[in-house]
Structure formats: C-alpha cells, structure tokens
Amino acid sequence: QVDWNTLSEEVSDKFELQRSADGKNFETITTRAANGRASHYTYVDNTPVPGTNYYRLLLKDVNNKTIYSEVVKAIVKTTGFTVEAYPNPVSNEMTVRVYGVKGAKGQVQITDLTGKVLKTVQMQSSEEQIDMSSLASGIYLMKYSDADHTQTVRVSKK
C-alpha cells in the first residue's frame, strides 16, 4: 500500500505514482486527479515485484510543470517464482529478470501478438539484456520458459 498526503493543491492537476524494480527505470502504475485541497491518497499495488520496489510521485500542475517526489522503497518477500521485463515501455534494450528458483534450460522468446517468434535468447543467469532496437513500435509478448515454469509478460515498444 502506498500512501501520500498533501498540504495544499492550489495549482496541482494530477499525480502519477511510478514504480521501478531497479531504482532507475520508472513506469506509471496509476494516475490520480488532484483534489484541489489538502488531501490523503492511497493506492494498493497488487503486482509488486519480489524483492525491492521503488516508488515516486510525479506531480503535474495546471501549467504542465512537473515535480518528482523523493524515491521510497518497499521490500516484498516471496517464495514464489516470477519474471519481470523492464523498462516497459522499452526503447532499445530490455532487462528480463527471473526471481525464484529457475528450472533448467531457461529461455526468453519475443513474439508478436500473432505468436510469431521474433527473437530467442537463452538465459545464462537470472538477468539478461535483450536488444529490442530492431523491432518496430508496438505490442509484443515476452515469454520466459524453462523446465519448470512458463510466464508471459506484455511489452510495449516505443
């Protein structure tokens, strides 16, 4: 749960709550309109990554000026298995990170929405970099699979 308070919102327009798995690449997970007065806001992040999650607020005022809050972190403990792809949306290079115990012969496939395989990368460790620069802007699927797991993440290429 992420909570924040404001003392005043005279020129505030909206808040974007952003999350990052690495503390560098943030993505907006929700947008809230400002109430126009001192307020309390709450957001429940139902899809945090296992491990450390970094959060910040981007405040946009009515003049389109932006201000970032300080970054805070929350640690999510899990015994499960999950795969993360970031940044999302991606421009050139995407990081695929596996959390939990991997099975043998882990690989990542990048497909278009019809299922056509465009790239295949063997996972040598729990984190791999995938060059996405040759792909056109659009929506792709990143499918991780190994002997024990399969997980698919929808990825946007800008």
Short mmCIF file of N, CA and C in Angstrom, two decimals:
data_model
loop_
_atom_site.label_atom_id
_atom_site.label_comp_id
_atom_site.label_asym_id
_atom_site.label_seq_id
_atom_site.Cartn_x
_atom_site.Cartn_y
_atom_site.Cartn_z
N GLN A 1 0.86 -1.17 0.00
CA GLN A 1 0.00 0.00 0.00
C GLN A 1 0.89 1.23 0.00
N VAL A 2 0.60 2.15 -0.88
CA VAL A 2 1.36 3.41 -0.97
C VAL A 2 0.42 4.54 -0.57
N ASP A 3 0.83 5.33 0.40
CA ASP A 3 0.04 6.46 0.89
C ASP A 3 0.84 7.75 0.70
N TRP A 4 0.14 8.84 0.40
CA TRP A 4 0.77 10.13 0.40
C TRP A 4 -0.24 11.21 0.79
N ASN A 5 0.30 12.27 1.36
CA ASN A 5 -0.51 13.40 1.82
C ASN A 5 -0.03 14.67 1.16
N THR A 6 -0.95 15.61 1.00
CA THR A 6 -0.58 16.93 0.50
C THR A 6 -1.02 17.98 1.51
N LEU A 7 -0.26 19.05 1.58
CA LEU A 7 -0.62 20.16 2.47
C LEU A 7 -1.49 21.17 1.75
N SER A 8 -1.28 21.32 0.44
CA SER A 8 -2.12 22.18 -0.39
C SER A 8 -2.02 21.68 -1.82
N GLU A 9 -3.01 22.03 -2.62
CA GLU A 9 -3.04 21.61 -4.03
C GLU A 9 -3.59 22.72 -4.91
N GLU A 10 -3.20 23.96 -4.60
CA GLU A 10 -3.77 25.11 -5.30
C GLU A 10 -3.53 25.07 -6.80
N VAL A 11 -2.36 24.64 -7.24
CA VAL A 11 -2.08 24.59 -8.68
C VAL A 11 -1.88 23.15 -9.16
N SER A 12 -2.12 22.19 -8.31
CA SER A 12 -1.92 20.79 -8.67
C SER A 12 -3.00 20.32 -9.63
N ASP A 13 -2.61 19.49 -10.60
CA ASP A 13 -3.55 18.92 -11.55
C ASP A 13 -3.72 17.43 -11.32
N LYS A 14 -2.57 16.70 -11.31
CA LYS A 14 -2.65 15.26 -11.10
C LYS A 14 -1.34 14.71 -10.56
N PHE A 15 -1.44 13.50 -10.02
CA PHE A 15 -0.29 12.75 -9.52
C PHE A 15 -0.15 11.48 -10.34
N GLU A 16 1.08 11.14 -10.70
CA GLU A 16 1.37 9.84 -11.30
C GLU A 16 2.23 9.09 -10.29
N LEU A 17 1.73 7.94 -9.84
CA LEU A 17 2.53 7.08 -8.97
C LEU A 17 3.33 6.17 -9.88
N GLN A 18 4.65 6.18 -9.69
CA GLN A 18 5.55 5.41 -10.53
C GLN A 18 6.29 4.37 -9.70
N ARG A 19 6.58 3.21 -10.35
CA ARG A 19 7.29 2.12 -9.68
C ARG A 19 8.47 1.70 -10.54
N SER A 20 9.50 1.21 -9.86
CA SER A 20 10.70 0.71 -10.53
C SER A 20 11.24 -0.49 -9.78
N ALA A 21 11.81 -1.42 -10.50
CA ALA A 21 12.46 -2.57 -9.87
C ALA A 21 13.95 -2.31 -9.65
N ASP A 22 14.51 -1.34 -10.39
CA ASP A 22 15.94 -1.08 -10.27
C ASP A 22 16.28 0.30 -9.71
N GLY A 23 15.27 1.11 -9.42
CA GLY A 23 15.51 2.45 -8.89
C GLY A 23 15.90 3.46 -9.95
N LYS A 24 15.92 3.05 -11.23
CA LYS A 24 16.32 3.94 -12.32
C LYS A 24 15.23 4.08 -13.38
N ASN A 25 14.64 2.97 -13.76
CA ASN A 25 13.63 2.95 -14.82
C ASN A 25 12.25 2.85 -14.19
N PHE A 26 11.52 3.96 -14.22
CA PHE A 26 10.21 4.02 -13.58
C PHE A 26 9.11 3.95 -14.62
N GLU A 27 7.98 3.33 -14.23
CA GLU A 27 6.80 3.33 -15.06
C GLU A 27 5.61 3.75 -14.21
N THR A 28 4.67 4.45 -14.83
CA THR A 28 3.48 4.91 -14.13
C THR A 28 2.55 3.74 -13.90
N ILE A 29 2.11 3.54 -12.64
CA ILE A 29 1.20 2.44 -12.34
C ILE A 29 -0.21 2.93 -12.03
N THR A 30 -0.35 4.22 -11.73
CA THR A 30 -1.69 4.80 -11.57
C THR A 30 -1.57 6.31 -11.67
N THR A 31 -2.67 6.94 -12.06
CA THR A 31 -2.77 8.39 -12.13
C THR A 31 -3.97 8.82 -11.30
N ARG A 32 -3.79 9.83 -10.49
CA ARG A 32 -4.88 10.35 -9.65
C ARG A 32 -5.02 11.84 -9.89
N ALA A 33 -6.24 12.29 -10.09
CA ALA A 33 -6.51 13.71 -10.19
C ALA A 33 -6.33 14.34 -8.82
N ALA A 34 -5.78 15.55 -8.79
CA ALA A 34 -5.63 16.27 -7.53
C ALA A 34 -7.01 16.73 -7.06
N ASN A 35 -7.22 16.73 -5.75
CA ASN A 35 -8.50 17.14 -5.17
C ASN A 35 -8.65 18.65 -5.05
N GLY A 36 -7.55 19.40 -5.16
CA GLY A 36 -7.63 20.85 -5.07
C GLY A 36 -7.53 21.39 -3.65
N ARG A 37 -7.32 20.51 -2.69
CA ARG A 37 -7.19 20.91 -1.28
C ARG A 37 -6.27 19.90 -0.59
N ALA A 38 -5.88 20.17 0.64
CA ALA A 38 -5.05 19.22 1.39
C ALA A 38 -5.76 17.87 1.43
N SER A 39 -5.05 16.81 1.07
CA SER A 39 -5.71 15.51 0.92
C SER A 39 -4.80 14.36 1.30
N HIS A 40 -5.42 13.20 1.48
CA HIS A 40 -4.73 11.93 1.71
C HIS A 40 -5.08 11.00 0.55
N TYR A 41 -4.06 10.33 -0.01
CA TYR A 41 -4.26 9.41 -1.12
C TYR A 41 -3.70 8.04 -0.74
N THR A 42 -4.33 7.00 -1.27
CA THR A 42 -3.89 5.63 -1.04
C THR A 42 -3.99 4.86 -2.35
N TYR A 43 -2.98 4.03 -2.60
CA TYR A 43 -3.01 3.13 -3.76
C TYR A 43 -2.45 1.78 -3.30
N VAL A 44 -3.13 0.70 -3.65
CA VAL A 44 -2.66 -0.64 -3.34
C VAL A 44 -2.04 -1.22 -4.60
N ASP A 45 -0.75 -1.51 -4.54
CA ASP A 45 -0.02 -2.11 -5.65
C ASP A 45 -0.19 -3.62 -5.57
N ASN A 46 -1.06 -4.16 -6.41
CA ASN A 46 -1.34 -5.59 -6.40
C ASN A 46 -0.35 -6.42 -7.19
N THR A 47 0.58 -5.77 -7.89
CA THR A 47 1.55 -6.51 -8.69
C THR A 47 2.99 -6.06 -8.44
N PRO A 48 3.40 -5.93 -7.18
CA PRO A 48 4.80 -5.57 -6.93
C PRO A 48 5.72 -6.72 -7.34
N VAL A 49 6.97 -6.39 -7.63
CA VAL A 49 7.93 -7.43 -7.94
C VAL A 49 8.49 -7.98 -6.63
N PRO A 50 8.85 -9.24 -6.60
CA PRO A 50 9.52 -9.76 -5.41
C PRO A 50 10.84 -9.02 -5.22
N GLY A 51 11.20 -8.75 -4.02
CA GLY A 51 12.42 -8.00 -3.76
C GLY A 51 12.10 -6.54 -3.53
N THR A 52 12.99 -5.67 -3.97
CA THR A 52 12.84 -4.24 -3.72
C THR A 52 12.03 -3.56 -4.81
N ASN A 53 11.03 -2.81 -4.40
CA ASN A 53 10.23 -1.97 -5.29
C ASN A 53 10.51 -0.53 -4.91
N TYR A 54 10.76 0.31 -5.90
CA TYR A 54 11.00 1.73 -5.67
C TYR A 54 9.77 2.50 -6.17
N TYR A 55 9.34 3.50 -5.40
CA TYR A 55 8.18 4.30 -5.76
C TYR A 55 8.52 5.78 -5.70
N ARG A 56 7.89 6.55 -6.59
CA ARG A 56 7.97 8.00 -6.54
C ARG A 56 6.69 8.59 -7.13
N LEU A 57 6.44 9.84 -6.80
CA LEU A 57 5.30 10.56 -7.36
C LEU A 57 5.80 11.58 -8.36
N LEU A 58 5.07 11.71 -9.44
CA LEU A 58 5.30 12.78 -10.40
C LEU A 58 4.08 13.68 -10.29
N LEU A 59 4.27 14.91 -9.83
CA LEU A 59 3.20 15.88 -9.70
C LEU A 59 3.20 16.75 -10.94
N LYS A 60 2.05 16.86 -11.58
CA LYS A 60 1.90 17.78 -12.71
C LYS A 60 0.92 18.86 -12.29
N ASP A 61 1.33 20.13 -12.50
CA ASP A 61 0.43 21.20 -12.12
C ASP A 61 -0.35 21.70 -13.34
N VAL A 62 -1.23 22.65 -13.12
CA VAL A 62 -2.10 23.14 -14.20
C VAL A 62 -1.31 23.85 -15.30
N ASN A 63 -0.07 24.24 -15.03
CA ASN A 63 0.78 24.88 -16.04
C ASN A 63 1.69 23.87 -16.73
N ASN A 64 1.44 22.57 -16.49
CA ASN A 64 2.21 21.46 -17.05
C ASN A 64 3.64 21.38 -16.51
N LYS A 65 3.90 21.99 -15.37
CA LYS A 65 5.19 21.88 -14.70
C LYS A 65 5.20 20.55 -13.94
N THR A 66 6.33 19.86 -13.94
CA THR A 66 6.41 18.57 -13.26
C THR A 66 7.42 18.63 -12.12
N ILE A 67 7.08 17.95 -11.03
CA ILE A 67 7.95 17.83 -9.87
C ILE A 67 7.93 16.38 -9.41
N TYR A 68 9.11 15.82 -9.13
CA TYR A 68 9.20 14.45 -8.62
C TYR A 68 9.37 14.47 -7.11
N SER A 69 8.74 13.51 -6.45
CA SER A 69 8.95 13.33 -5.02
C SER A 69 10.26 12.59 -4.80
N GLU A 70 10.65 12.45 -3.55
CA GLU A 70 11.79 11.59 -3.26
C GLU A 70 11.37 10.14 -3.52
N VAL A 71 12.33 9.29 -3.75
CA VAL A 71 12.08 7.87 -4.01
C VAL A 71 12.02 7.13 -2.68
N VAL A 72 11.02 6.28 -2.52
CA VAL A 72 10.92 5.42 -1.35
C VAL A 72 10.95 3.98 -1.82
N LYS A 73 11.31 3.07 -0.92
CA LYS A 73 11.36 1.67 -1.33
C LYS A 73 10.58 0.79 -0.38
N ALA A 74 10.10 -0.31 -0.94
CA ALA A 74 9.39 -1.33 -0.16
C ALA A 74 9.94 -2.68 -0.59
N ILE A 75 10.16 -3.57 0.37
CA ILE A 75 10.69 -4.90 0.07
C ILE A 75 9.57 -5.91 0.18
N VAL A 76 9.41 -6.69 -0.89
CA VAL A 76 8.37 -7.72 -0.96
C VAL A 76 9.07 -9.07 -0.88
N LYS A 77 8.75 -9.83 0.15
CA LYS A 77 9.33 -11.16 0.30
C LYS A 77 8.40 -12.18 -0.33
N THR A 78 8.98 -13.15 -1.00
CA THR A 78 8.18 -14.18 -1.64
C THR A 78 8.99 -15.47 -1.75
N THR A 79 8.30 -16.56 -1.78
CA THR A 79 8.97 -17.84 -2.02
C THR A 79 8.57 -18.36 -3.39
N GLY A 80 7.79 -17.57 -4.13
CA GLY A 80 7.28 -17.98 -5.42
C GLY A 80 8.27 -17.71 -6.54
N PHE A 81 7.75 -17.79 -7.75
CA PHE A 81 8.54 -17.61 -8.95
C PHE A 81 7.86 -16.54 -9.79
N THR A 82 8.64 -15.59 -10.30
CA THR A 82 8.08 -14.59 -11.20
C THR A 82 9.17 -14.07 -12.13
N VAL A 83 8.72 -13.50 -13.24
CA VAL A 83 9.62 -12.94 -14.24
C VAL A 83 9.19 -11.49 -14.47
N GLU A 84 10.18 -10.62 -14.61
CA GLU A 84 9.91 -9.20 -14.84
C GLU A 84 10.66 -8.74 -16.09
N ALA A 85 10.04 -7.87 -16.88
CA ALA A 85 10.67 -7.25 -18.04
C ALA A 85 10.59 -5.74 -17.86
N TYR A 86 11.73 -5.05 -17.93
CA TYR A 86 11.74 -3.60 -17.77
C TYR A 86 12.90 -3.00 -18.55
N PRO A 87 12.84 -1.71 -18.92
CA PRO A 87 11.70 -0.83 -18.75
C PRO A 87 10.55 -1.24 -19.68
N ASN A 88 9.39 -0.87 -19.30
CA ASN A 88 8.19 -1.18 -20.10
C ASN A 88 7.28 0.03 -20.04
N PRO A 89 7.22 0.82 -21.09
CA PRO A 89 7.66 0.54 -22.45
C PRO A 89 9.18 0.63 -22.61
N VAL A 90 9.67 -0.11 -23.61
CA VAL A 90 11.09 -0.21 -23.88
C VAL A 90 11.42 0.57 -25.16
N SER A 91 12.63 1.14 -25.19
CA SER A 91 13.10 1.81 -26.41
C SER A 91 14.07 0.91 -27.15
N ASN A 92 15.20 0.60 -26.53
CA ASN A 92 16.24 -0.17 -27.21
C ASN A 92 16.58 -1.49 -26.52
N GLU A 93 16.85 -1.42 -25.22
CA GLU A 93 17.29 -2.61 -24.51
C GLU A 93 16.36 -2.90 -23.33
N MET A 94 15.95 -4.15 -23.22
CA MET A 94 15.06 -4.58 -22.16
C MET A 94 15.80 -5.57 -21.26
N THR A 95 15.58 -5.45 -19.97
CA THR A 95 16.14 -6.39 -19.00
C THR A 95 15.06 -7.38 -18.61
N VAL A 96 15.39 -8.66 -18.67
CA VAL A 96 14.49 -9.72 -18.20
C VAL A 96 15.12 -10.29 -16.94
N ARG A 97 14.37 -10.26 -15.86
CA ARG A 97 14.88 -10.72 -14.55
C ARG A 97 13.97 -11.81 -14.01
N VAL A 98 14.58 -12.91 -13.57
CA VAL A 98 13.87 -14.05 -13.01
C VAL A 98 14.07 -14.06 -11.51
N TYR A 99 12.96 -14.16 -10.76
CA TYR A 99 13.01 -14.24 -9.30
C TYR A 99 12.52 -15.62 -8.89
N GLY A 100 13.23 -16.24 -7.98
CA GLY A 100 12.86 -17.58 -7.53
C GLY A 100 13.80 -18.61 -8.15
N VAL A 101 13.52 -19.87 -7.91
CA VAL A 101 14.37 -20.96 -8.40
C VAL A 101 14.01 -21.27 -9.85
N LYS A 102 15.01 -21.13 -10.72
CA LYS A 102 14.80 -21.41 -12.14
C LYS A 102 14.98 -22.90 -12.41
N GLY A 103 14.22 -23.37 -13.39
CA GLY A 103 14.41 -24.72 -13.90
C GLY A 103 15.53 -24.71 -14.93
N ALA A 104 15.84 -25.87 -15.48
CA ALA A 104 16.90 -26.00 -16.48
C ALA A 104 16.47 -25.40 -17.82
N LYS A 105 17.45 -24.97 -18.60
CA LYS A 105 17.26 -24.50 -19.98
C LYS A 105 16.29 -23.34 -20.09
N GLY A 106 16.53 -22.30 -19.28
CA GLY A 106 15.69 -21.10 -19.35
C GLY A 106 15.93 -20.33 -20.63
N GLN A 107 14.85 -19.88 -21.24
CA GLN A 107 14.97 -19.06 -22.43
C GLN A 107 13.84 -18.04 -22.48
N VAL A 108 14.08 -16.99 -23.26
CA VAL A 108 13.10 -15.94 -23.47
C VAL A 108 12.81 -15.88 -24.97
N GLN A 109 11.53 -15.82 -25.29
CA GLN A 109 11.12 -15.60 -26.67
C GLN A 109 10.34 -14.30 -26.74
N ILE A 110 10.65 -13.49 -27.75
CA ILE A 110 9.88 -12.29 -28.03
C ILE A 110 9.03 -12.63 -29.25
N THR A 111 7.71 -12.46 -29.09
CA THR A 111 6.79 -12.75 -30.19
C THR A 111 5.91 -11.55 -30.46
N ASP A 112 5.36 -11.52 -31.68
CA ASP A 112 4.32 -10.51 -31.93
C ASP A 112 3.01 -11.06 -31.39
N LEU A 113 1.93 -10.32 -31.55
CA LEU A 113 0.65 -10.73 -30.96
C LEU A 113 0.03 -11.94 -31.66
N THR A 114 0.54 -12.27 -32.86
CA THR A 114 0.03 -13.46 -33.55
C THR A 114 0.77 -14.71 -33.10
N GLY A 115 1.84 -14.55 -32.30
CA GLY A 115 2.62 -15.68 -31.82
C GLY A 115 3.88 -15.95 -32.63
N LYS A 116 4.13 -15.16 -33.66
CA LYS A 116 5.34 -15.33 -34.48
C LYS A 116 6.57 -14.99 -33.64
N VAL A 117 7.51 -15.92 -33.54
CA VAL A 117 8.74 -15.73 -32.75
C VAL A 117 9.69 -14.81 -33.51
N LEU A 118 10.06 -13.70 -32.87
CA LEU A 118 10.96 -12.72 -33.48
C LEU A 118 12.37 -12.80 -32.92
N LYS A 119 12.50 -13.21 -31.67
CA LYS A 119 13.81 -13.34 -31.02
C LYS A 119 13.75 -14.47 -30.01
N THR A 120 14.87 -15.18 -29.85
CA THR A 120 15.01 -16.17 -28.79
C THR A 120 16.36 -15.94 -28.12
N VAL A 121 16.34 -15.85 -26.79
CA VAL A 121 17.57 -15.61 -26.01
C VAL A 121 17.64 -16.66 -24.91
N GLN A 122 18.79 -17.33 -24.80
CA GLN A 122 19.00 -18.29 -23.72
C GLN A 122 19.39 -17.53 -22.46
N MET A 123 18.77 -17.87 -21.35
CA MET A 123 19.08 -17.22 -20.07
C MET A 123 20.35 -17.86 -19.50
N GLN A 124 21.42 -17.08 -19.38
CA GLN A 124 22.67 -17.57 -18.82
C GLN A 124 22.73 -17.35 -17.31
N SER A 125 21.90 -16.42 -16.82
CA SER A 125 21.84 -16.12 -15.38
C SER A 125 20.40 -15.71 -15.06
N SER A 126 20.18 -15.12 -13.92
CA SER A 126 18.82 -14.70 -13.56
C SER A 126 18.45 -13.37 -14.19
N GLU A 127 19.37 -12.76 -14.92
CA GLU A 127 19.09 -11.49 -15.59
C GLU A 127 19.78 -11.45 -16.93
N GLU A 128 19.03 -11.08 -17.97
CA GLU A 128 19.59 -10.97 -19.31
C GLU A 128 19.11 -9.67 -19.95
N GLN A 129 19.96 -9.11 -20.81
CA GLN A 129 19.61 -7.92 -21.60
C GLN A 129 19.18 -8.39 -22.99
N ILE A 130 18.08 -7.83 -23.47
CA ILE A 130 17.58 -8.19 -24.80
C ILE A 130 17.51 -6.94 -25.65
N ASP A 131 18.18 -7.00 -26.82
CA ASP A 131 18.18 -5.88 -27.75
C ASP A 131 16.85 -5.83 -28.48
N MET A 132 16.09 -4.76 -28.27
CA MET A 132 14.78 -4.60 -28.89
C MET A 132 14.81 -3.51 -29.97
N SER A 133 15.98 -2.94 -30.24
CA SER A 133 16.09 -1.78 -31.13
C SER A 133 15.64 -2.07 -32.56
N SER A 134 15.74 -3.31 -33.02
CA SER A 134 15.38 -3.63 -34.40
C SER A 134 13.87 -3.84 -34.59
N LEU A 135 13.12 -3.86 -33.48
CA LEU A 135 11.67 -4.09 -33.58
C LEU A 135 10.92 -2.77 -33.75
N ALA A 136 9.85 -2.82 -34.52
CA ALA A 136 9.00 -1.64 -34.74
C ALA A 136 8.23 -1.32 -33.46
N SER A 137 7.75 -0.10 -33.37
CA SER A 137 6.90 0.28 -32.23
C SER A 137 5.66 -0.58 -32.24
N GLY A 138 5.23 -0.98 -31.04
CA GLY A 138 4.02 -1.81 -30.95
C GLY A 138 4.04 -2.65 -29.70
N ILE A 139 3.12 -3.62 -29.65
CA ILE A 139 2.97 -4.51 -28.50
C ILE A 139 3.57 -5.87 -28.85
N TYR A 140 4.35 -6.42 -27.91
CA TYR A 140 4.98 -7.72 -28.07
C TYR A 140 4.74 -8.54 -26.82
N LEU A 141 4.99 -9.83 -26.91
CA LEU A 141 4.92 -10.72 -25.76
C LEU A 141 6.30 -11.25 -25.47
N MET A 142 6.72 -11.17 -24.20
CA MET A 142 7.98 -11.74 -23.75
C MET A 142 7.60 -13.01 -22.98
N LYS A 143 7.97 -14.16 -23.52
CA LYS A 143 7.62 -15.44 -22.90
C LYS A 143 8.89 -16.07 -22.34
N TYR A 144 8.91 -16.22 -21.01
CA TYR A 144 10.00 -16.95 -20.35
C TYR A 144 9.55 -18.38 -20.16
N SER A 145 10.44 -19.32 -20.44
CA SER A 145 10.12 -20.72 -20.17
C SER A 145 11.39 -21.47 -19.78
N ASP A 146 11.22 -22.43 -18.86
CA ASP A 146 12.29 -23.36 -18.50
C ASP A 146 11.63 -24.71 -18.24
N ALA A 147 12.37 -25.64 -17.70
CA ALA A 147 11.84 -26.98 -17.48
C ALA A 147 10.67 -27.00 -16.50
N ASP A 148 10.57 -25.98 -15.63
CA ASP A 148 9.55 -25.98 -14.59
C ASP A 148 8.52 -24.86 -14.68
N HIS A 149 8.81 -23.79 -15.44
CA HIS A 149 7.96 -22.60 -15.43
C HIS A 149 7.74 -22.05 -16.83
N THR A 150 6.63 -21.35 -16.97
CA THR A 150 6.35 -20.54 -18.15
C THR A 150 5.63 -19.29 -17.67
N GLN A 151 6.09 -18.14 -18.13
CA GLN A 151 5.42 -16.90 -17.78
C GLN A 151 5.54 -15.93 -18.95
N THR A 152 4.45 -15.23 -19.25
CA THR A 152 4.42 -14.29 -20.35
C THR A 152 4.12 -12.89 -19.82
N VAL A 153 4.86 -11.92 -20.35
CA VAL A 153 4.68 -10.51 -19.98
C VAL A 153 4.44 -9.72 -21.26
N ARG A 154 3.43 -8.87 -21.25
CA ARG A 154 3.13 -7.99 -22.39
C ARG A 154 4.10 -6.81 -22.34
N VAL A 155 4.75 -6.51 -23.46
CA VAL A 155 5.76 -5.46 -23.53
C VAL A 155 5.39 -4.47 -24.63
N SER A 156 5.53 -3.21 -24.32
CA SER A 156 5.27 -2.15 -25.30
C SER A 156 6.60 -1.61 -25.79
N LYS A 157 6.77 -1.51 -27.10
CA LYS A 157 8.00 -0.97 -27.71
C LYS A 157 7.66 0.42 -28.25
N LYS A 158 8.42 1.43 -27.78
CA LYS A 158 8.15 2.78 -28.28
C LYS A 158 9.07 3.14 -29.43
#
